[in-house]
Amino acid sequence: MSGRPKIFDDGEVLSKAAEIFWRQGYEATSTEDLLAAMGIGKGSFYLAFKGGKKELYEKALAQHSDQAIAQFRRELDAAVDPVDYIREFFRRVAQSTKTRHQKGCIFGNAVAELSNVENPMMKRAATHLQGLEALFLDALLRGKQKGTLHSKLPPPLLARLLLNNWNGLGITRRIYPDNEALSELIETQLKILG
Amino acid sequence: MSGRPKIFDDGEVLSKAAEIFWRQGYEATSTEDLLAAMGIGKGSFYLAFKGGKKELYEKALAQHSDQAIAQFRRELDAAVDPVDYIREFFRRVAQSTKTRHQKGCIFGNAVAELSNVENPMMKRAATHLQGLEALFLDALLRGKQKGTLHSKLPPPLLARLLLNNWNGLGITRRIYPDNEALSELIETQLKILG
DNA sequence: TCAATTTTGTACTATAAAGTACAAAATACA
DNA sequence: TGTATTTTGTACTTTATAGTACAAAATTGA
């Protein structure tokens, strides 16, 4: 039977937590920061997330990953040309605000910050990036089918190259948060698609 | 006049501190971790580094950057072909131990972990990566002179691409600490040099 | 209305970590 | 030998933060 009603939605507080973790990193974020951002108190927090900050980070990353992957897949499915969608995906980076550039890639940040590979949080981030690579590969194979992918390189290798470009951009855009410079960089990188 | 002699060398403890920071990141490293690694006590530490962990990180990064830049320049000067030296530089990544892969790039890690751009530690790391880019550019221009650089792309753009590839590798090598896969990736990337 | 259930807010505890204070130790030089 | 100087090691203080305990609040259904 349902007692006192929750004043928050799990998905929403996970989004808010993800935003703070994204901006500040895992270690630099205190639970107080998180509680303030989520707008809930300790009582509610530790009841919902008995594992504390760690569990919250994992779940926030997981939800963000699921949403991002789902959106990519949705947009890819809707795209006329899957290879063009990859181009579009990268070009969007060069259409961001400075604030967005400063955050980099939340999963790349996690991989860079978390040191040990056995860490579940690290694995979650690595898995997301491998998922992104898999989506690149899927798009490339569809392009091959459609005849819109002209590169002679094997699609799995191309996907790996795209992933590495993405990982690089997560760092480079923080150093050069300049859309024009990023656009030039991205356009040149996209030439490998043929 | 000289009183009790120091039991440590500044350069050496900075190296040891850099190694710990590299492995664990800035926030995840406690001063106790550092003292243990450096092999000195609090008295000595706070006398030598009044700014505490922050100052130590800055100086450790600075020394590591200086040494890395100097080594790059030295090897570049000694190389027969500057463009080949760039190739060699990247190929070395695919000749590393798993442990080395797991550490990624210390400066990329710093850029990823530290959130605000005004942070002196962040600036130090960004400046190093820009210095690396400048060295790439220098090598490319020398190659242009010698006629060993065949790419038609403008050298500054090529240098930026190389930097982005480097930044990406700092993440990608942690996800795929596999020399064969990395080698394939790197060889393909190096094709932009023509 | 009241009993059962669940969530909330707050007050409290525990702990870890940073940083300080200072006496003792180890040197140079008079 | 002894004085000035600098470094060292340790004990102490302070603060921040994570996490717990628990009574009060808010609901449902009998």
Coordinates of C-alpha atoms (C1' of nucleotides) in Angstrom, one line a residue:
Chain A
M1 CA 0.0 0.0 0.0
S2 CA 1.2 3.4 -0.9
G3 CA 2.2 5.7 1.9
R4 CA 3.4 9.3 1.6
P5 CA 3.9 10.2 -2.0
K6 CA 7.4 10.9 -3.5
I7 CA 8.0 14.5 -4.3
F8 CA 10.3 13.7 -7.2
D9 CA 10.5 11.6 -10.3
D10 CA 13.5 9.1 -10.5
G11 CA 14.2 9.9 -14.2
E12 CA 14.2 13.6 -13.6
V13 CA 16.6 13.6 -10.7
L14 CA 18.9 11.2 -12.6
S15 CA 18.9 13.8 -15.4
K16 CA 19.7 16.6 -13.0
A17 CA 22.4 14.5 -11.4
A18 CA 23.9 13.6 -14.8
E19 CA 24.1 17.3 -15.6
I20 CA 26.1 18.1 -12.5
F21 CA 28.4 15.1 -12.9
W22 CA 29.0 16.1 -16.5
R23 CA 29.9 19.6 -15.5
Q24 CA 32.1 18.8 -12.5
G25 CA 33.2 15.2 -12.9
Y26 CA 32.6 12.4 -10.4
E27 CA 35.1 13.1 -7.6
A28 CA 34.7 16.9 -7.6
T29 CA 30.9 16.5 -7.1
S30 CA 29.7 16.3 -3.5
T31 CA 26.5 14.7 -2.4
E32 CA 25.4 18.2 -1.2
D33 CA 25.9 19.5 -4.8
L34 CA 23.8 16.7 -6.0
L35 CA 21.0 17.1 -3.4
A36 CA 20.8 20.8 -4.2
A37 CA 20.6 20.2 -8.0
M38 CA 18.1 17.4 -7.6
G39 CA 16.0 19.4 -5.1
I40 CA 15.6 16.6 -2.6
G41 CA 16.8 16.0 0.9
K42 CA 19.1 13.3 2.5
G43 CA 16.2 11.3 3.7
S44 CA 14.7 10.8 0.3
F45 CA 18.1 10.4 -1.4
Y46 CA 19.4 7.6 0.7
L47 CA 16.1 5.9 0.6
A48 CA 16.0 5.9 -3.2
F49 CA 19.8 5.4 -3.7
K50 CA 21.1 3.3 -0.9
G51 CA 24.5 3.1 -2.6
G52 CA 24.9 6.9 -2.3
K53 CA 26.9 8.8 -4.8
K54 CA 28.3 5.8 -6.6
E55 CA 24.9 4.3 -7.3
L56 CA 23.6 7.6 -8.4
Y57 CA 26.5 8.1 -10.8
E58 CA 26.0 4.7 -12.3
K59 CA 22.3 5.1 -12.8
A60 CA 22.7 8.7 -14.1
L61 CA 25.3 7.5 -16.7
A62 CA 23.2 4.5 -17.6
Q63 CA 20.0 6.6 -18.2
H64 CA 21.9 9.2 -20.2
S65 CA 23.5 6.5 -22.3
D66 CA 20.2 4.8 -23.0
Q67 CA 18.6 8.0 -24.0
A68 CA 21.5 9.1 -26.2
I69 CA 21.8 5.7 -27.9
A70 CA 18.0 5.6 -28.5
Q71 CA 18.0 9.1 -30.0
F72 CA 20.9 8.2 -32.3
R73 CA 19.1 5.1 -33.5
R74 CA 15.8 7.0 -34.0
E75 CA 17.5 9.7 -36.0
L76 CA 19.5 7.2 -38.0
D77 CA 16.4 5.3 -38.8
A78 CA 14.7 8.5 -39.9
A79 CA 17.6 9.6 -42.1
V80 CA 17.5 9.4 -45.8
D81 CA 21.2 8.5 -46.1
P82 CA 22.8 6.8 -43.0
V83 CA 26.2 8.1 -44.0
D84 CA 24.9 11.6 -44.2
Y85 CA 23.5 11.2 -40.8
I86 CA 27.0 10.4 -39.4
R87 CA 28.1 13.7 -41.1
E88 CA 25.2 15.5 -39.5
F89 CA 26.1 14.0 -36.1
F90 CA 29.6 15.3 -36.2
R91 CA 28.7 18.7 -37.7
R92 CA 26.4 19.3 -34.8
V93 CA 29.5 19.5 -32.6
A94 CA 30.5 22.6 -34.4
Q95 CA 27.1 24.2 -33.7
S96 CA 27.4 24.3 -30.0
T97 CA 27.6 26.9 -27.3
K98 CA 30.8 27.6 -25.4
T99 CA 29.2 26.1 -22.4
R100 CA 28.5 23.0 -24.2
H101 CA 32.0 22.7 -25.5
Q102 CA 33.4 23.1 -22.0
K103 CA 31.6 20.0 -20.9
G104 CA 33.1 17.7 -23.5
C105 CA 31.8 14.1 -23.7
I106 CA 30.3 12.8 -20.4
F107 CA 31.5 9.3 -21.2
G108 CA 34.9 10.3 -22.4
N109 CA 35.2 12.4 -19.2
A110 CA 34.3 9.3 -17.2
V111 CA 36.9 7.1 -19.0
A112 CA 39.5 9.8 -18.5
E113 CA 38.7 10.4 -14.8
L114 CA 38.1 6.9 -13.5
S115 CA 41.3 5.1 -13.2
N116 CA 40.6 1.4 -12.8
V117 CA 39.1 -0.6 -15.5
E118 CA 37.2 -2.9 -13.2
N119 CA 35.2 0.0 -11.8
P120 CA 31.5 -0.5 -12.8
M121 CA 31.2 3.2 -13.5
M122 CA 34.1 3.1 -15.9
K123 CA 32.7 0.0 -17.6
R124 CA 29.4 1.7 -18.1
A125 CA 31.1 4.6 -19.8
A126 CA 33.3 2.4 -22.0
T127 CA 30.3 0.3 -22.9
H128 CA 28.5 3.4 -24.1
L129 CA 31.3 4.5 -26.3
Q130 CA 31.5 1.0 -27.8
G131 CA 27.8 1.3 -28.3
L132 CA 28.3 4.5 -30.2
E133 CA 30.9 2.7 -32.3
A134 CA 28.5 -0.1 -33.0
L135 CA 25.9 2.5 -34.2
F136 CA 28.5 4.1 -36.5
L137 CA 29.2 0.6 -37.9
D138 CA 25.5 0.0 -38.4
A139 CA 25.1 3.3 -40.3
L140 CA 28.2 2.5 -42.4
L141 CA 26.9 -0.9 -43.3
R142 CA 23.6 0.5 -44.3
G143 CA 25.4 3.1 -46.4
K144 CA 27.4 0.3 -48.1
Q145 CA 24.1 -1.4 -48.9
K146 CA 22.6 1.8 -50.3
G147 CA 25.8 2.5 -52.2
T148 CA 26.3 5.9 -50.4
L149 CA 29.5 4.8 -48.6
H150 CA 32.3 5.2 -51.1
S151 CA 35.3 4.6 -48.8
K152 CA 37.3 1.5 -49.6
L153 CA 38.3 1.0 -45.9
P154 CA 36.5 -1.8 -44.0
P155 CA 33.5 -0.5 -42.1
P156 CA 34.6 -1.8 -38.7
L157 CA 37.9 0.2 -39.1
L158 CA 36.0 3.2 -40.2
A159 CA 33.7 3.0 -37.2
R160 CA 36.8 2.8 -35.0
L161 CA 38.2 5.9 -36.6
L162 CA 35.0 7.7 -36.1
L163 CA 34.9 6.7 -32.5
N164 CA 38.5 8.0 -32.0
N165 CA 37.6 11.3 -33.7
W166 CA 34.7 11.6 -31.4
N167 CA 36.8 10.9 -28.3
G168 CA 39.3 13.4 -29.5
L169 CA 36.7 16.1 -30.0
G170 CA 35.6 15.7 -26.4
I171 CA 39.0 17.0 -25.4
T172 CA 39.8 19.3 -28.4
R173 CA 36.5 21.2 -28.2
R174 CA 37.4 22.1 -24.6
I175 CA 40.8 23.5 -25.6
Y176 CA 39.4 25.2 -28.7
P177 CA 35.7 26.0 -28.1
D178 CA 35.5 27.6 -31.5
N179 CA 32.8 26.5 -33.9
E180 CA 34.7 27.7 -37.0
A181 CA 37.9 25.9 -36.1
L182 CA 36.0 22.8 -35.1
S183 CA 34.0 22.8 -38.3
E184 CA 37.2 22.9 -40.4
L185 CA 38.6 20.0 -38.3
I186 CA 35.4 18.0 -38.6
E187 CA 34.9 18.5 -42.4
T188 CA 38.4 17.3 -43.0
Q189 CA 37.9 14.2 -40.8
L190 CA 34.7 13.3 -42.6
K191 CA 36.6 13.0 -45.8
I192 CA 37.6 9.4 -44.8
L193 CA 33.9 8.5 -45.5
G194 CA 34.8 9.1 -49.2
Chain B
M1 CA 73.4 29.4 5.4
S2 CA 72.4 25.8 5.0
G3 CA 70.7 24.1 7.9
R4 CA 69.5 20.5 8.0
P5 CA 69.8 18.9 4.6
K6 CA 66.8 18.0 2.5
I7 CA 66.2 14.3 2.2
F8 CA 64.6 14.6 -1.2
D9 CA 65.1 16.1 -4.6
D10 CA 62.4 18.4 -5.9
G11 CA 62.5 17.1 -9.4
E12 CA 62.3 13.5 -8.3
V13 CA 59.3 14.0 -6.0
L14 CA 57.6 15.9 -8.7
S15 CA 58.0 12.9 -11.0
K16 CA 56.7 10.6 -8.4
A17 CA 53.7 12.8 -7.7
A18 CA 53.0 13.1 -11.5
E19 CA 52.9 9.4 -11.8
I20 CA 50.3 9.1 -9.0
F21 CA 48.2 11.9 -10.4
W22 CA 48.4 10.3 -13.8
R23 CA 47.2 7.0 -12.5
Q24 CA 44.5 8.3 -10.2
G25 CA 43.5 11.7 -11.4
Y26 CA 43.6 14.9 -9.4
E27 CA 40.6 14.7 -7.2
A28 CA 40.9 11.0 -6.4
T29 CA 44.4 11.4 -5.1
S30 CA 44.8 12.3 -1.5
T31 CA 47.8 14.1 0.0
E32 CA 48.5 10.9 1.9
D33 CA 48.7 9.0 -1.3
L34 CA 51.2 11.6 -2.5
L35 CA 53.3 11.7 0.6
A36 CA 53.5 7.9 0.5
A37 CA 54.6 7.9 -3.1
M38 CA 57.0 10.7 -2.7
G39 CA 58.4 9.2 0.5
I40 CA 58.4 12.4 2.5
G41 CA 56.4 13.6 5.6
K42 CA 54.0 16.5 6.1
G43 CA 56.6 18.8 7.6
S44 CA 58.8 18.6 4.5
F45 CA 55.9 18.7 2.1
Y46 CA 54.1 21.8 3.3
L47 CA 57.5 23.6 3.7
A48 CA 58.3 22.8 0.0
F49 CA 54.8 23.2 -1.4
K50 CA 52.9 25.8 0.7
G51 CA 50.0 25.6 -1.8
G52 CA 49.5 21.9 -0.9
K53 CA 48.1 19.5 -3.4
K54 CA 47.2 22.2 -5.9
E55 CA 50.6 23.6 -6.2
L56 CA 52.1 20.1 -6.3
Y57 CA 49.8 19.2 -9.2
E58 CA 50.6 22.3 -11.1
K59 CA 54.4 21.9 -10.7
A60 CA 54.2 18.1 -11.4
L61 CA 52.3 18.8 -14.6
A62 CA 54.6 21.6 -15.6
Q63 CA 57.7 19.5 -15.1
H64 CA 56.2 16.6 -17.0
S65 CA 55.2 18.9 -19.8
D66 CA 58.6 20.5 -20.1
Q67 CA 60.3 17.2 -20.2
A68 CA 57.9 15.7 -22.8
I69 CA 58.2 18.8 -25.0
A70 CA 61.9 18.9 -24.7
Q71 CA 62.2 15.2 -25.6
F72 CA 59.9 15.6 -28.6
R73 CA 62.0 18.5 -29.9
R74 CA 65.2 16.6 -29.3
E75 CA 64.0 13.6 -31.2
L76 CA 62.5 15.7 -33.9
D77 CA 65.9 17.5 -34.4
A78 CA 67.7 14.2 -34.6
A79 CA 65.2 12.7 -37.1
V80 CA 66.2 12.3 -40.7
D81 CA 62.7 13.0 -41.8
P82 CA 60.5 15.1 -39.6
V83 CA 57.3 13.7 -41.0
D84 CA 58.5 10.2 -40.4
Y85 CA 59.2 11.2 -36.8
I86 CA 55.5 12.1 -36.4
R87 CA 54.7 8.6 -37.7
E88 CA 57.1 7.1 -35.3
F89 CA 55.6 9.2 -32.5
F90 CA 52.1 7.8 -33.1
R91 CA 53.3 4.3 -33.8
R92 CA 54.9 4.1 -30.3
V93 CA 51.4 4.3 -28.8
A94 CA 50.7 0.9 -30.3
Q95 CA 53.9 -0.5 -28.7
S96 CA 52.8 0.1 -25.1
T97 CA 51.9 -2.2 -22.2
K98 CA 48.4 -2.5 -20.9
T99 CA 49.3 -0.5 -17.9
R100 CA 50.5 2.3 -20.0
H101 CA 47.3 2.2 -22.1
Q102 CA 45.2 2.4 -19.0
K103 CA 46.8 5.7 -18.0
G104 CA 45.9 7.5 -21.2
C105 CA 47.3 11.0 -21.7
I106 CA 48.0 12.9 -18.5
F107 CA 47.2 16.2 -20.1
G108 CA 44.0 14.9 -21.8
N109 CA 43.0 13.5 -18.5
A110 CA 43.5 16.8 -16.8
V111 CA 41.5 18.6 -19.4
A112 CA 38.7 16.0 -19.1
E113 CA 38.6 16.0 -15.3
L114 CA 39.0 19.7 -14.4
S115 CA 35.9 21.5 -15.2
N116 CA 36.5 25.2 -15.3
V117 CA 38.7 26.8 -17.9
E118 CA 40.0 29.5 -15.7
N119 CA 41.7 26.9 -13.4
P120 CA 45.5 27.3 -13.7
M121 CA 45.9 23.5 -13.6
M122 CA 43.5 23.2 -16.6
K123 CA 45.3 26.0 -18.4
R124 CA 48.6 24.2 -17.9
A125 CA 47.3 21.0 -19.5
A126 CA 45.6 22.9 -22.4
T127 CA 48.9 24.8 -23.0
H128 CA 50.8 21.5 -23.2
L129 CA 48.5 20.1 -25.8
Q130 CA 48.7 23.3 -27.8
G131 CA 52.5 23.0 -27.5
L132 CA 52.3 19.5 -28.9
E133 CA 50.2 20.8 -31.7
A134 CA 52.9 23.5 -32.3
L135 CA 55.5 20.8 -32.5
F136 CA 53.4 18.8 -35.0
L137 CA 53.2 22.0 -37.1
D138 CA 56.9 22.6 -36.8
A139 CA 57.6 19.1 -38.0
L140 CA 55.1 19.4 -40.9
L141 CA 56.6 22.7 -42.0
R142 CA 60.1 21.1 -42.0
G143 CA 58.7 18.3 -44.0
K144 CA 57.2 20.7 -46.5
Q145 CA 60.6 22.3 -46.9
K146 CA 62.3 18.9 -47.4
G147 CA 59.6 17.8 -49.7
T148 CA 58.6 14.8 -47.6
L149 CA 55.1 16.1 -46.7
H150 CA 52.9 15.3 -49.7
S151 CA 49.5 16.2 -48.2
K152 CA 47.8 19.1 -49.9
L153 CA 46.1 20.2 -46.7
P154 CA 47.4 23.3 -44.9
P155 CA 49.9 22.3 -42.3
P156 CA 48.1 24.1 -39.4
L157 CA 45.0 22.1 -40.2
L158 CA 47.0 18.9 -40.4
A159 CA 48.5 19.7 -37.0
R160 CA 45.1 20.2 -35.5
L161 CA 44.0 16.9 -36.9
L162 CA 47.0 15.2 -35.4
L163 CA 46.3 16.8 -32.1
N164 CA 42.7 15.6 -32.2
N165 CA 43.9 12.1 -33.1
W166 CA 46.2 12.2 -30.1
N167 CA 43.5 13.4 -27.8
G168 CA 41.2 10.6 -29.1
L169 CA 43.9 7.9 -28.5
G170 CA 44.1 9.0 -24.9
I171 CA 40.6 7.8 -24.5
T172 CA 40.4 5.0 -27.1
R173 CA 43.5 3.2 -25.8
R174 CA 41.9 2.9 -22.4
I175 CA 38.8 1.3 -24.0
Y176 CA 40.8 -0.9 -26.4
P177 CA 44.2 -1.5 -24.8
D178 CA 45.1 -3.7 -27.7
N179 CA 48.3 -2.9 -29.7
E180 CA 47.1 -4.6 -32.9
A181 CA 43.8 -2.8 -33.0
L182 CA 45.5 0.5 -32.2
S183 CA 48.2 0.0 -34.8
E184 CA 45.5 -0.5 -37.5
L185 CA 43.8 2.7 -36.3
I186 CA 47.0 4.7 -36.2
E187 CA 48.2 3.6 -39.6
T188 CA 45.0 4.6 -41.2
Q189 CA 45.0 8.0 -39.5
L190 CA 48.6 8.6 -40.7
K191 CA 47.4 8.4 -44.3
I192 CA 46.3 12.0 -44.0
L193 CA 50.0 12.9 -44.1
G194 CA 50.0 11.7 -47.7
Chain C
dT1 C1' -11.5 7.8 12.3
dC2 C1' -7.6 4.9 12.6
dA3 C1' -4.2 1.5 11.3
dA4 C1' -0.6 0.5 8.0
dT5 C1' 2.7 2.1 4.9
dT6 C1' 6.0 4.9 2.7
dT7 C1' 8.4 9.3 2.2
dT8 C1' 10.4 13.3 4.1
dG9 C1' 13.3 16.5 6.9
dT10 C1' 16.4 17.2 10.4
dA11 C1' 19.4 16.3 13.9
dC12 C1' 23.1 13.6 14.9
dT13 C1' 27.4 10.6 14.4
dA14 C1' 31.5 9.1 12.5
dT15 C1' 35.4 9.7 9.8
dA16 C1' 38.7 11.2 6.8
dA17 C1' 41.4 14.5 5.1
dA18 C1' 43.7 19.0 5.0
dG19 C1' 46.5 21.9 7.1
dT20 C1' 49.2 24.0 11.4
dA21 C1' 52.3 24.2 15.3
dC22 C1' 56.4 23.2 17.2
dA23 C1' 60.2 20.7 19.2
dA24 C1' 64.0 17.9 17.8
dA25 C1' 67.4 16.9 14.3
dA26 C1' 71.1 18.0 11.2
dT27 C1' 73.9 20.8 9.0
dA28 C1' 77.6 25.3 8.2
dC29 C1' 80.4 28.4 10.0
dA30 C1' 82.4 31.3 13.5
Chain D
dT1 C1' 82.1 24.1 21.0
dG2 C1' 78.2 26.7 20.2
dT3 C1' 75.1 29.6 17.4
dA4 C1' 72.3 30.4 13.5
dT5 C1' 69.7 28.1 10.0
dT6 C1' 66.9 24.9 7.7
dT7 C1' 64.5 20.6 7.5
dT8 C1' 62.1 16.9 9.6
dG9 C1' 58.5 14.2 12.1
dT10 C1' 54.7 14.1 15.0
dA11 C1' 51.0 15.5 17.4
dC12 C1' 47.2 18.4 17.2
dT13 C1' 43.3 21.3 15.3
dT14 C1' 39.9 22.2 12.1
dT15 C1' 36.7 21.4 8.7
dA16 C1' 34.1 19.1 5.3
dT17 C1' 31.5 15.3 4.1
dA18 C1' 29.3 10.9 4.0
dG19 C1' 26.1 8.4 6.1
dT20 C1' 22.5 7.1 10.0
dA21 C1' 18.5 7.5 13.1
dC22 C1' 14.2 8.6 13.8
dA23 C1' 10.1 11.3 14.5
dA24 C1' 6.7 13.7 11.8
dA25 C1' 4.1 14.0 7.6
dA26 C1' 1.2 12.3 4.0
dT27 C1' -1.0 9.0 1.7
dT28 C1' -4.5 4.4 1.1
dG29 C1' -7.9 1.5 2.6
dA30 C1' -10.6 -0.8 6.3

